[in-house]
Every structure is written in C-alpha cells, then in structure tokens.
Coordinates of N, CA and C and ligand atoms in Angstrom, one line a residue:
X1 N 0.8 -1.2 0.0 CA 0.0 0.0 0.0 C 0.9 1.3 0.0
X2 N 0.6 2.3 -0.6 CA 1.5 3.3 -0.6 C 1.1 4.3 0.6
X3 N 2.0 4.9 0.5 CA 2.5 5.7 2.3 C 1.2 6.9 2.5
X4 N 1.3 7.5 1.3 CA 0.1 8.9 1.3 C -1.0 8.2 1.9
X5 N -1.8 7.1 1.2 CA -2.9 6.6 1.1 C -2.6 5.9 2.9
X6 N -2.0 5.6 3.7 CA -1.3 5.2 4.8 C -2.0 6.3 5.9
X7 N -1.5 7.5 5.5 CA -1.2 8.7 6.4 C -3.1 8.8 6.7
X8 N -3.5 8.9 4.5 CA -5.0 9.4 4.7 C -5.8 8.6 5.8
X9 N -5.6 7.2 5.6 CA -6.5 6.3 6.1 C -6.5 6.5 7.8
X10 N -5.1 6.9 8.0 CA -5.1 6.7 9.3 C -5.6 7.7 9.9
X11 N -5.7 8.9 9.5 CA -6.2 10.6 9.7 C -7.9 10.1 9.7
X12 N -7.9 9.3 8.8 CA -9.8 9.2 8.5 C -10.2 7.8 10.0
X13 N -9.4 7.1 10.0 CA -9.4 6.2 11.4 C -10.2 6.7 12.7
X14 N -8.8 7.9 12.7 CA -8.8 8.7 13.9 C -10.0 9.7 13.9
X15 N -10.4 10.1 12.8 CA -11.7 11.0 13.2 C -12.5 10.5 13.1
X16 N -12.7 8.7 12.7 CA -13.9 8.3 13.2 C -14.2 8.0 14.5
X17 N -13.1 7.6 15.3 CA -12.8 7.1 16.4 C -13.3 8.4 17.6
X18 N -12.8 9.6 17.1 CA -13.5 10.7 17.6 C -15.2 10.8 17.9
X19 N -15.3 11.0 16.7 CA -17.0 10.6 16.0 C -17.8 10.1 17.1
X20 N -17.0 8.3 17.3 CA -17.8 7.8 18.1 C -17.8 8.2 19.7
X21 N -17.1 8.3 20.0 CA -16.8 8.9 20.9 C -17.2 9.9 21.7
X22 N -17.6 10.9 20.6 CA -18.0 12.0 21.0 C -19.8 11.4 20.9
X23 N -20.1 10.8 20.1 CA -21.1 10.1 20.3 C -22.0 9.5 21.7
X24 N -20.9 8.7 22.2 CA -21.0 7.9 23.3 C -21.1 9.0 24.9
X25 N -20.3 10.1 24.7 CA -20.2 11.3 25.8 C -21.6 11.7 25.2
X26 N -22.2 11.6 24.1 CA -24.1 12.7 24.2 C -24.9 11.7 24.7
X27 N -24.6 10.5 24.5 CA -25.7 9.9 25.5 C -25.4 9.0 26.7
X28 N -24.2 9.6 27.0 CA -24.4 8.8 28.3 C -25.1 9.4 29.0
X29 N -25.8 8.8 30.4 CA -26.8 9.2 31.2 C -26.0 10.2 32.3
X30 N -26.6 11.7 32.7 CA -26.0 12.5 33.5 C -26.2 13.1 34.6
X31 N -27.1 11.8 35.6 CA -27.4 12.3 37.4 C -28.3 12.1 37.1
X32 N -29.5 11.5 36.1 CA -30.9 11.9 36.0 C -31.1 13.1 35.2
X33 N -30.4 14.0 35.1 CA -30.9 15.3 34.6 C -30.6 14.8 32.8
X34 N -31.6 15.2 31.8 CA -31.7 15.2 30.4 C -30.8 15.7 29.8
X35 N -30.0 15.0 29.2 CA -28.8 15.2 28.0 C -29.1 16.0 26.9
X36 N -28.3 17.6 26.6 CA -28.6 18.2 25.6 C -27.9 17.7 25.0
X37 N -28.0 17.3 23.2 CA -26.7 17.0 22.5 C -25.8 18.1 22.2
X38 N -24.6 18.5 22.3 CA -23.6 19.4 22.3 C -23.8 19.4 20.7
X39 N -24.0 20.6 20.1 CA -23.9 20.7 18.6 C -22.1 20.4 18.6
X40 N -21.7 19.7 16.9 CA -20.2 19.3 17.0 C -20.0 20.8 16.4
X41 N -18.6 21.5 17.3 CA -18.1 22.1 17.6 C -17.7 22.7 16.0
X42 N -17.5 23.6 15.0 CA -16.8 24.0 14.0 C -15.2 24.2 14.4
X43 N -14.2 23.9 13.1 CA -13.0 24.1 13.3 C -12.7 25.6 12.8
X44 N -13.8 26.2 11.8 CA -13.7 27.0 10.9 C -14.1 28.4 12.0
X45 N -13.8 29.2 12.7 CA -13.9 29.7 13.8 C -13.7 31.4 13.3
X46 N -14.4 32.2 13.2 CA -14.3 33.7 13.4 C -13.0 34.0 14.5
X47 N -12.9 33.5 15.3 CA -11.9 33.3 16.9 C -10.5 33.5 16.0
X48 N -10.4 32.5 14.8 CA -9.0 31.9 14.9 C -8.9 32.5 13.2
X49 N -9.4 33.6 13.2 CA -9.2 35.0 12.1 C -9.7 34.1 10.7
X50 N -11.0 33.3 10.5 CA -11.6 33.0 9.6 C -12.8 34.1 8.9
X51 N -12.9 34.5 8.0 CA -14.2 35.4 7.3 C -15.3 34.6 7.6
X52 N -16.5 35.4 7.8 CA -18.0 34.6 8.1 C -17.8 33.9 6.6
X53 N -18.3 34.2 5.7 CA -17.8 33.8 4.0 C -17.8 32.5 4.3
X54 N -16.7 31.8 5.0 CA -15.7 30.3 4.9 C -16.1 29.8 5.9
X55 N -16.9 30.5 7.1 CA -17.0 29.7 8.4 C -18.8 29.0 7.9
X56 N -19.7 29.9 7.1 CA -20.6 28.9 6.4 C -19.9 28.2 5.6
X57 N -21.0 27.1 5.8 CA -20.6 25.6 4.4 C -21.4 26.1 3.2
X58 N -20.8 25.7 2.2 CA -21.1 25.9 1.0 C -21.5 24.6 0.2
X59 N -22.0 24.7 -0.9 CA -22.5 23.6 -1.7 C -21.3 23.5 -2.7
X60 N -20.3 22.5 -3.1 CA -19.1 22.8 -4.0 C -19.2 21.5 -4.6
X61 N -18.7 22.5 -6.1 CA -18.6 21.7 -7.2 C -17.0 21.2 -7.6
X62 N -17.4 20.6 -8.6 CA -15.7 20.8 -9.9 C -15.3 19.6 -9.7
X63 N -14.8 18.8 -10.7 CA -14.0 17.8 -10.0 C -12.9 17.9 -9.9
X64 N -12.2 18.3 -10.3 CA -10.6 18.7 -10.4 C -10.9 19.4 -8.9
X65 N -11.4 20.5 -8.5 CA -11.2 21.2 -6.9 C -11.5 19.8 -6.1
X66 N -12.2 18.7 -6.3 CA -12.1 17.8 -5.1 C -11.2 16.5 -5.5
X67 N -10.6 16.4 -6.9 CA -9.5 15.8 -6.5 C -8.4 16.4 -5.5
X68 N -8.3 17.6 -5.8 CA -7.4 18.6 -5.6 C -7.7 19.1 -3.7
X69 N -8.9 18.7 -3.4 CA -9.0 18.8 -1.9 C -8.8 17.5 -1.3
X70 N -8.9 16.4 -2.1 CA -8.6 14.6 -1.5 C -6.9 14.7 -1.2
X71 N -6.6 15.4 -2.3 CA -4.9 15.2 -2.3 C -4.0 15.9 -1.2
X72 N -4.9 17.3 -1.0 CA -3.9 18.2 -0.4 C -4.5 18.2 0.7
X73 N -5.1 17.3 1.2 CA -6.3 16.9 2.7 C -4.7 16.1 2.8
X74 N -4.9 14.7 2.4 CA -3.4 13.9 2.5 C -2.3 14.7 2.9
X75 N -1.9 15.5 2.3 CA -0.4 16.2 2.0 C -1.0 17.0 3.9
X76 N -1.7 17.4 4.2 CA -1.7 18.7 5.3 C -2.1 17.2 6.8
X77 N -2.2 16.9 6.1 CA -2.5 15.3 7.2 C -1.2 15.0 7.8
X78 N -0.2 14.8 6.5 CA 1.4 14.3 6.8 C 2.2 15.5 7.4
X79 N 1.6 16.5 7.6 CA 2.4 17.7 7.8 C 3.5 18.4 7.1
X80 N 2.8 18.7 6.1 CA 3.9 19.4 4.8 C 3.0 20.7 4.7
X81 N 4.1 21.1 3.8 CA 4.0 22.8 3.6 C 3.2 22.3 2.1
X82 N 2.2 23.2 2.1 CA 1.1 23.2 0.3 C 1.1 24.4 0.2
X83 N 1.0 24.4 -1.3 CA 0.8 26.1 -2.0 C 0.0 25.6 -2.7
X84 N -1.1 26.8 -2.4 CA -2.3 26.8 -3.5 C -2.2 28.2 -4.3
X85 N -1.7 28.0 -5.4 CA -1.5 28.8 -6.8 C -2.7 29.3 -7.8
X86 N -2.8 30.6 -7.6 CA -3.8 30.8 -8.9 C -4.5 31.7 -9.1
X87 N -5.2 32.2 -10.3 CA -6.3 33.5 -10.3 C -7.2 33.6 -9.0
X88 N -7.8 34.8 -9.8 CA -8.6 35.0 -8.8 C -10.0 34.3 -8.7
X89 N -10.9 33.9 -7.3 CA -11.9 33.5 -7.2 C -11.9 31.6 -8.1
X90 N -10.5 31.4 -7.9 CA -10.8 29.4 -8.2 C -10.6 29.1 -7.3
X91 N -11.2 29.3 -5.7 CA -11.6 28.8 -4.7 C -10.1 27.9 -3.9
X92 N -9.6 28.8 -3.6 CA -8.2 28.6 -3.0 C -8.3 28.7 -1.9
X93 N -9.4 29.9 -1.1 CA -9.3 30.0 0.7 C -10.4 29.0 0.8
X94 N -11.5 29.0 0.0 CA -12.7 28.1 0.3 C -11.6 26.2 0.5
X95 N -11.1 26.1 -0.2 CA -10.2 24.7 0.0 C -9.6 24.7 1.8
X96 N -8.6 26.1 1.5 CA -8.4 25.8 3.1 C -9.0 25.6 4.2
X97 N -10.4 26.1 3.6 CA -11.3 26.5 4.6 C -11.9 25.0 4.8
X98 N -11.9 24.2 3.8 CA -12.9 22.8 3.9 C -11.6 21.9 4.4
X99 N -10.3 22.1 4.5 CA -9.2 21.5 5.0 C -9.4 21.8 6.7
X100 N -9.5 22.6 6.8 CA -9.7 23.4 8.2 C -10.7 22.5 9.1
X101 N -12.1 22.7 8.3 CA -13.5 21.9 8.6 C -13.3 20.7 8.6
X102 N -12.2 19.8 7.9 CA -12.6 18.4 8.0 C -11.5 17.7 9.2
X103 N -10.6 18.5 9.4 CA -10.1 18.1 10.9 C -8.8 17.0 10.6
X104 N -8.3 16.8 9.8 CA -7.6 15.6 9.6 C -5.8 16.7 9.7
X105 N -5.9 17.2 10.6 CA -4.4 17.7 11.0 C -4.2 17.4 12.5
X106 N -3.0 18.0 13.0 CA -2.5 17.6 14.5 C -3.0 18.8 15.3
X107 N -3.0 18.3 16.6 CA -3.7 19.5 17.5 C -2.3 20.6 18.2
X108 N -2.7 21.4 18.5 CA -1.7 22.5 18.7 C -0.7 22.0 19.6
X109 N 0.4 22.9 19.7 CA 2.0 22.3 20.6 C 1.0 22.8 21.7
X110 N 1.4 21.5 22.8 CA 1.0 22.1 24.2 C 1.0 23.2 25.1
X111 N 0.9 23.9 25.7 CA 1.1 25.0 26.0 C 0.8 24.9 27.8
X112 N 2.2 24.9 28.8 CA 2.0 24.8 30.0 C 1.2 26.0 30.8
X113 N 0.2 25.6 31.3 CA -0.6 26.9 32.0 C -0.2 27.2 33.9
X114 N 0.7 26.6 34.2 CA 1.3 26.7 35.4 C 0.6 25.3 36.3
X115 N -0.3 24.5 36.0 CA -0.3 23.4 36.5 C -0.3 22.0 35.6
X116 N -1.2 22.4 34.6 CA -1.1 21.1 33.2 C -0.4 21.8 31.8
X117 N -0.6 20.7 31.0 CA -0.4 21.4 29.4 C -1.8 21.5 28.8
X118 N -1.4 22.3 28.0 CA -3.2 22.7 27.7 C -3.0 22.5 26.3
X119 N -3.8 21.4 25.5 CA -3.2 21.2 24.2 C -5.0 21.6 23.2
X120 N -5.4 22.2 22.4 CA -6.4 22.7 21.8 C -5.8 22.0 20.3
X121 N -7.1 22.6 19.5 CA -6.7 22.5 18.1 C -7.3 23.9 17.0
X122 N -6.4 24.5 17.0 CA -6.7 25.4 16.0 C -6.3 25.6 14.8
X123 N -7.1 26.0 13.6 CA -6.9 26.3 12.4 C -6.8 27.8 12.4
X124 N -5.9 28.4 11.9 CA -5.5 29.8 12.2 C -5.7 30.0 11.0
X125 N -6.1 31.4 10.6 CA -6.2 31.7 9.5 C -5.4 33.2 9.6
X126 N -4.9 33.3 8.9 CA -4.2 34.8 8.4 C -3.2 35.3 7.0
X127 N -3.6 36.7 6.8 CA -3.2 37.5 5.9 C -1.7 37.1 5.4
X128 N -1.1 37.2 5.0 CA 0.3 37.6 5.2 C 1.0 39.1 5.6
X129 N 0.1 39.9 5.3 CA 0.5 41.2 5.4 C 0.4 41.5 6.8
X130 N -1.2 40.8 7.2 CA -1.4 41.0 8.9 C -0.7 40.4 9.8
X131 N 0.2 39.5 9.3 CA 1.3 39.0 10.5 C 2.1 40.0 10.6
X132 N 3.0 40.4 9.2 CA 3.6 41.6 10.0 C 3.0 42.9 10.4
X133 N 2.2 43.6 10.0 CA 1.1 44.2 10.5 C 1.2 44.1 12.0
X134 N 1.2 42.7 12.9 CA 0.9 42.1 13.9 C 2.4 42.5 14.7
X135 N 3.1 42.2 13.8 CA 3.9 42.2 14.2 C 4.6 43.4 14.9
X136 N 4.3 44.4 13.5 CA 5.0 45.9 13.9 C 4.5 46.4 15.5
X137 N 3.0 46.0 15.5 CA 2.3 46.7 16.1 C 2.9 46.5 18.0
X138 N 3.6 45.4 18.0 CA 4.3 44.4 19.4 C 5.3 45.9 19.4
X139 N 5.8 46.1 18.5 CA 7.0 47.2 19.2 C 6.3 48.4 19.3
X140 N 5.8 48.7 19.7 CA 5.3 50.0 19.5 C 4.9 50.0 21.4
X141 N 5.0 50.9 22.0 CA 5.0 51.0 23.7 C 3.6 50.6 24.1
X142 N 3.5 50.1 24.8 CA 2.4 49.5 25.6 C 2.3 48.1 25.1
X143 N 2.2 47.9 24.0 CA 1.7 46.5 23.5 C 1.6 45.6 24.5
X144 N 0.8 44.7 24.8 CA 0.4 44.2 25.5 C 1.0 42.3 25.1
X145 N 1.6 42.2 23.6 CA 1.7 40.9 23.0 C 3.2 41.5 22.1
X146 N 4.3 40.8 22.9 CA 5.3 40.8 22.2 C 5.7 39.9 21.1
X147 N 6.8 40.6 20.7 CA 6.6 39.7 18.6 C 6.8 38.6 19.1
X148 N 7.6 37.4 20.0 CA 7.7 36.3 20.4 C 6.0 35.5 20.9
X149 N 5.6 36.4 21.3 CA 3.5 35.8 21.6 C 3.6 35.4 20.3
X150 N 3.3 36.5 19.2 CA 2.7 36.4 18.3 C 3.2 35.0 17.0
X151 N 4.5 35.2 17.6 CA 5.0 34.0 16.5 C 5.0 32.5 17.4
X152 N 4.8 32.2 18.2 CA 4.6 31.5 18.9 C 3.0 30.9 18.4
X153 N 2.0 31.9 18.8 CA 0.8 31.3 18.1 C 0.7 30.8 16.7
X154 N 1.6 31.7 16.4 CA 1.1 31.1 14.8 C 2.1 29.8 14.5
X155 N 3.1 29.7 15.6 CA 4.2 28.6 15.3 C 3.6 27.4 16.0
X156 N 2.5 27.4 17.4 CA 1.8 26.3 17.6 C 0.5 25.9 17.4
X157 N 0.1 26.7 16.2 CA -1.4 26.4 15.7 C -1.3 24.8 15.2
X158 N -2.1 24.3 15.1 CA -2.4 22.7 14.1 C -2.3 23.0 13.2
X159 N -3.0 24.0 12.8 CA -2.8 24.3 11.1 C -3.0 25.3 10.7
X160 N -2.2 26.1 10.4 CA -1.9 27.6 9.7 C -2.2 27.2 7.9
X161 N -3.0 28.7 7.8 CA -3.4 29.3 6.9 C -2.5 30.4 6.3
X162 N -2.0 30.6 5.5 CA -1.0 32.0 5.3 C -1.8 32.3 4.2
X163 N -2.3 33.4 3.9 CA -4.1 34.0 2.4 C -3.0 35.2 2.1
X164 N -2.9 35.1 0.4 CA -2.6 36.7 -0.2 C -1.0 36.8 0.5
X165 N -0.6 35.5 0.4 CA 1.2 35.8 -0.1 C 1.9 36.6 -0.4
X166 N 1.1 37.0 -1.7 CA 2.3 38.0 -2.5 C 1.6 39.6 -2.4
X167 N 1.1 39.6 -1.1 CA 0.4 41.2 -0.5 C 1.7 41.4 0.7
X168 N 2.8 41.7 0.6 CA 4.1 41.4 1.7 C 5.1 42.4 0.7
X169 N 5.8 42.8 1.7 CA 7.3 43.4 1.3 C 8.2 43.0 0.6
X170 N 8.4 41.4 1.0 CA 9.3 40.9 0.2 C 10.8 41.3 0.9
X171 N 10.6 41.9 2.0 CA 11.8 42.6 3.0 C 13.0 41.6 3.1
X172 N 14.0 41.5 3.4 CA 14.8 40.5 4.3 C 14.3 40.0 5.3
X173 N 14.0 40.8 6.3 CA 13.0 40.7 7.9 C 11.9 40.4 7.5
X174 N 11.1 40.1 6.2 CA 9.9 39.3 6.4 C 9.8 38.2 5.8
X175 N 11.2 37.9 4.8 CA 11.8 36.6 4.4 C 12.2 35.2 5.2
X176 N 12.9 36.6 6.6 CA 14.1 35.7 7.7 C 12.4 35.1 8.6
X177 N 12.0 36.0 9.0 CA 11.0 35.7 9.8 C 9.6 34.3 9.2
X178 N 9.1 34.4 8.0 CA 8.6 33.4 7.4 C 9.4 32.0 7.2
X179 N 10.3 32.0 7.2 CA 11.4 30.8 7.0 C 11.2 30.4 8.6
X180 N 11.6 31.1 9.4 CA 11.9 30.7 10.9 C 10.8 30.0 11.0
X181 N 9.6 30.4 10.7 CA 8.4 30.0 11.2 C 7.7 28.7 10.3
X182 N 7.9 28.6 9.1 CA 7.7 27.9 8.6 C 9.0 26.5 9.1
X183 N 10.2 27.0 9.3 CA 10.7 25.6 9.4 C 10.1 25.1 11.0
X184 N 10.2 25.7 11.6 CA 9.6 25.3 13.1 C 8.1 24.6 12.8
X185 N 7.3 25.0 12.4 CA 6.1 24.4 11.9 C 6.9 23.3 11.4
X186 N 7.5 22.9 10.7 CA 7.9 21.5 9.4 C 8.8 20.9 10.4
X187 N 9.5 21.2 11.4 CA 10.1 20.6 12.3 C 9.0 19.9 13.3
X188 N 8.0 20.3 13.8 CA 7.2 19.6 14.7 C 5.8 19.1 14.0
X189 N 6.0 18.5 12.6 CA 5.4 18.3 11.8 C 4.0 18.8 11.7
X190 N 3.8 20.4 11.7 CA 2.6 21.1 11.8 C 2.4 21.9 10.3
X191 N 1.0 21.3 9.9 CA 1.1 21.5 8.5 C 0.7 23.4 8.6
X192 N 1.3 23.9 7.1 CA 0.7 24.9 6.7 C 0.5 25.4 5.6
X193 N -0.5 25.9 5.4 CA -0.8 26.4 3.7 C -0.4 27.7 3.2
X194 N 0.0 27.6 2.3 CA 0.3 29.1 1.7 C -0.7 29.7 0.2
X195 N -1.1 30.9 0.3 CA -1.9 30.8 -1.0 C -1.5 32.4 -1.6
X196 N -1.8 31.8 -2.9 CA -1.1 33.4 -3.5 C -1.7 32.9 -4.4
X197 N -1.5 34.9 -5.4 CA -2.5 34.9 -7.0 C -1.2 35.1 -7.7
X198 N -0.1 33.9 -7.5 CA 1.2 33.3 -8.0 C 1.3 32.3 -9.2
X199 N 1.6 32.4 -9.9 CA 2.6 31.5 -10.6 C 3.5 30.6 -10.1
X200 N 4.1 29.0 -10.8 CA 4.6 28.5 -9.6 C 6.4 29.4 -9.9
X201 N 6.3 29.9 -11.3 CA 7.9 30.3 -11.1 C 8.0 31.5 -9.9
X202 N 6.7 32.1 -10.4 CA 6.2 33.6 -8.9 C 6.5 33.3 -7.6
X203 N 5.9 32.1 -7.2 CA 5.9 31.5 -5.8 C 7.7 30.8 -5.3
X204 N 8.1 30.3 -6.5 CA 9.4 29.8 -6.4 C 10.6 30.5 -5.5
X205 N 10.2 31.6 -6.6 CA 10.8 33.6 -6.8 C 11.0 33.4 -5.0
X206 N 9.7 33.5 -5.0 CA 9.0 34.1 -3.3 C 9.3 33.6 -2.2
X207 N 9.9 32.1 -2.1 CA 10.2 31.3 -1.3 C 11.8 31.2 -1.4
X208 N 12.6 31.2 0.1 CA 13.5 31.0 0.1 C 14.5 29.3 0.3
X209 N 15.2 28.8 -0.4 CA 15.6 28.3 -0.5 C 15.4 26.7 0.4
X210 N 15.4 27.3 1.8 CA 15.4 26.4 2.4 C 14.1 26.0 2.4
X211 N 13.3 27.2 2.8 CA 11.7 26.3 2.5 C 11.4 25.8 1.5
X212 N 11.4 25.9 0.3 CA 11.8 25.3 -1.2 C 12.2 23.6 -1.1
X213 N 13.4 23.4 -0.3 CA 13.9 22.2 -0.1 C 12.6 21.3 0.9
X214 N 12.2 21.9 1.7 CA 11.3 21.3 3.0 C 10.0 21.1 1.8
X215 N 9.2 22.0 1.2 CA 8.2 21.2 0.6 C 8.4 20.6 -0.5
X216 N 10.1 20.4 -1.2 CA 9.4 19.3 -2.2 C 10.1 18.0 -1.0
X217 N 10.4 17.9 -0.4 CA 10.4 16.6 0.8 C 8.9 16.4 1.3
X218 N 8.7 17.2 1.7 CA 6.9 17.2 2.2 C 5.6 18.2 2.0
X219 N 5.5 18.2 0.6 CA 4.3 19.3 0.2 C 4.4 19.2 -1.1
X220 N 3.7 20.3 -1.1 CA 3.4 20.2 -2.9 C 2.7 21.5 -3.4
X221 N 2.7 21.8 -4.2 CA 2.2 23.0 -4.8 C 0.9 22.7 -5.6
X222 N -0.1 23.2 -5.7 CA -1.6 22.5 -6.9 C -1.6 24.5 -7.4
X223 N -1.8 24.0 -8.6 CA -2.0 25.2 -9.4 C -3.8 25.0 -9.6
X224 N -4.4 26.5 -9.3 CA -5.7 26.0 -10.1 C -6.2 27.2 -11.5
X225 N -6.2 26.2 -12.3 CA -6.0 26.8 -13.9 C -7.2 26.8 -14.4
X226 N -8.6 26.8 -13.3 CA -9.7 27.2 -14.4 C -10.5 28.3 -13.9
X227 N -11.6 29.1 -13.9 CA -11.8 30.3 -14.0 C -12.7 30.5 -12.8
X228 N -13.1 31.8 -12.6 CA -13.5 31.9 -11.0 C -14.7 31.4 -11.2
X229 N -15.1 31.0 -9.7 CA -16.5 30.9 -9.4 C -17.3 32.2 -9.1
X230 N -16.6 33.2 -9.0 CA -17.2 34.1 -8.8 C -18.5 34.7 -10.2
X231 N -17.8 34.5 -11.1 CA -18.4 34.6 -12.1 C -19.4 33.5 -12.8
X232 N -20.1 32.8 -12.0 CA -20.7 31.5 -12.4 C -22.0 32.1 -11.8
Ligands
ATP301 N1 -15.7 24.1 -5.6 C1 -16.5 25.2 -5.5 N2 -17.8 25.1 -5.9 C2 -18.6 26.1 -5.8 N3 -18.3 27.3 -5.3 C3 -17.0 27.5 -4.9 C4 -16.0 26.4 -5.0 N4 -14.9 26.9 -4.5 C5 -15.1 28.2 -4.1 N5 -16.3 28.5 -4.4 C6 -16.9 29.8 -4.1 O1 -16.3 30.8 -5.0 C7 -16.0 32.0 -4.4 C8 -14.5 32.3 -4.5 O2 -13.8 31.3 -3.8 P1 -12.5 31.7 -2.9 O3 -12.7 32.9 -2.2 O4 -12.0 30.5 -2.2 O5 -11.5 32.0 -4.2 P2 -9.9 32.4 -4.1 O6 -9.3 31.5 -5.1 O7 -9.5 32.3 -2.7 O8 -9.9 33.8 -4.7 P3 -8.9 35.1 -4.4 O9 -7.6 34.7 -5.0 O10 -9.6 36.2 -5.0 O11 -8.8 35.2 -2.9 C9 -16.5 31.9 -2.9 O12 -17.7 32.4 -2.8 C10 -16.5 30.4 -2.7 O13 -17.4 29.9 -1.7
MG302 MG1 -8.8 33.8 -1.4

C-alpha cells in the first residue's frame, strides 16, 4: 500500500474514532438530569481570524477542486507545507477552509498553563501582510503581546493558513522571519498552507531556499488553472 494513502486512512481512522466517541459522551446518562446533545463544535472559527464567508458551508462543485481537496487533505494530514497557486476566485481560501473543517491535522504544541499542558486544536487563518502588520504593532509602547506571543501562536497552531502571499514586502526581515516560522512548523510536523494569485515560477521567486527544499520533501504546490467561481 502506498505511504500517502497510509497517512490518509489513518487521519480518517482517527476521526472516526473521535466521532464515536464523541457520540457515546451525548448519550451517556447525567445524574438523571436530560442530555442536551452538544452541537459538533466548527474548526472554521471567526476566533481563529476566519471570514463569516468560509466559516458557512457551502455547496461545492468541480472535480478537479475535489481531486485537488482529497490530495492536499493527505499532503496537510502528513504535515507538509502546500501552496495553492492561482487566479482569482478558483476557490483557493474556500479549500483551506474545507481542510480546516474536516479536521484531519494535528492539534496544537502544548502550551504549560502553570499546573497542566493545555493542548487545543486550532486552524488559524491569516493575511500575510497582517502578520507583520501584527507584528509591527508588538513594538510599538504599551503592547500588550510581544513579537515572540505572536509568533509562537502562529508557530503552535495545528494548522496555519497563510491568504494573499504575495500582499508582503518581500523585506529581508519578512523573508528571515517566514522561513523561521515555517521551518519550526515542518520541524514539529505542523502542517501549513500558503496561498497566492502566484505562478509557480512567482511563488518559487517568493520562497527562500530552504523552504523550497522542506516542501518538495513534504508538500506540494496545486496550481488552479480554471476560471472563477465568482463569475458562475
Ligand atoms: N468548488 C467550489 N464550488 C462552488 N463554489 C466554490 C467552490 N470553491 C469556491 N467557491 C466559491 O467561489 C467563491 C470564490 O472562492 P475563494 O474565495 O475560495 O477564491 P480564491 O481562489 O481564494 O480567490 P482570491 O484569489 O480572489 O482570494 C467563494 O464564494 C467560494 O465559496
Ligand atoms: Mg482567497
């Protein structure tokens, strides 16, 4: 059997295993008092900087966008870096967004709260521009969230979203800083997506070396080459 098909099955294992589970906690009996069923929880979260847009489900078509969501569901399963490449409105954030929703990534680096570790699972979503945006904003007096907070969250999310790539400086300092963050993500095998209205020579351009080397070991790039949905 081959390894991808390995990773998928076992990601689909584990969330059924959840499933039931979470099943068996709605009806167990609780003191006598009547069991409400817990609606199941969304991953796609306004919280964790999603648009209302992506946090509803939508009715989706295409087949190429659901080969293309089966594959790179796999690839963000195994914890690789993916680029989703392409014009505008062929449903690039909507993908991450249904990657997000279907849950088949790792749950966040633990985080000690002075008696346990507190481990969650979030799908983070963010700009590229608003990280450093986020960033700037830490030096500035008062801040309340130093640039180490900030990259920390985004460095122990389950799964990072990076939207509108090539909206960025292109700085040295926002080159050094994306690399850092992306290898630490690929080091504790935490998947993340990158999405740009790129070309793959564009995106190549855009990426520094070392990250380059890390996703073709673990990721992949999907170009999508047909026309918006916006116009349908
Ligand atoms: N497979 C699909 N079937 C039907 N509608 C879709 C599909 N994928 C995306 N859409 C819808 O098309 C619209 C555009 O999708 P999306 O915002 O994901 O595009 P995008 O590639 O991220 O565009 P941009 O580069 O401008 O950000 C959204 O309203 C989205 O819900
Ligand atoms: Mg988009």
């Amino acid at each position: 059997m081959n390894a991808t098909r390995n990773i998928h099955d076992g990601a689909d294992i584990a969330a059924r295993i959840a499933c039931s589970l979470e099943k068996l906690i709605e009806q167990a009996p609780d003191d006598g008092e009547v069991a409400v069923p817990a609606a199941r929880t969304s991953l796609v979260r306004p919280a964790h900087g999603w648009d209302s847009r992506y946090v509803e489900e939508a009715e989706l078509s295409g087949e190429r966008w659901h080969d293309f969501f089966r594959d790179a569901k796999t690839q963000v399963a195994g914890g690789g870096i993916v680029a989703f490449l392409g014009n505008r409105g062929t449903g690039k954030t909507r993908m991450a967004a249904e990657i997000a929703r279907a849950g088949f990534w790792p749950t966040d680096k633990g985080e000690w709260n002075g008696n346990m570790v507190v481990t969650g699972k979030t799908a983070l979503y963010r700009r590229a521009m608003d990280i450093f945006l986020d960033l700037r904003d830490c030096a500035k007096k008062g801040s309340a969230r130093s640039e180490k907070d900030v990259l920390d969250s985004l460095a122990h999310a389950g799964l990072l979203v990076i939207d509108e790539f090539q909206e960025r400086g292109e700085s040295e300092w926002e080159n050094r800083i994306l690399c850092n963050l992306l290898d630490k993500r690929y080091a504790t095998r935490r998947p993340t997506v990158l999405i740009a209205n790129h070309t793959v020579a564009e995106m190549t351009a855009a990426l520094s070396p070392s990250v380059r080397d890390r996703m073709r070991e673990g990721g992949k790039a999907f170009v999508f080459d047909w026309g918006s949905w916006r116009r349908r």
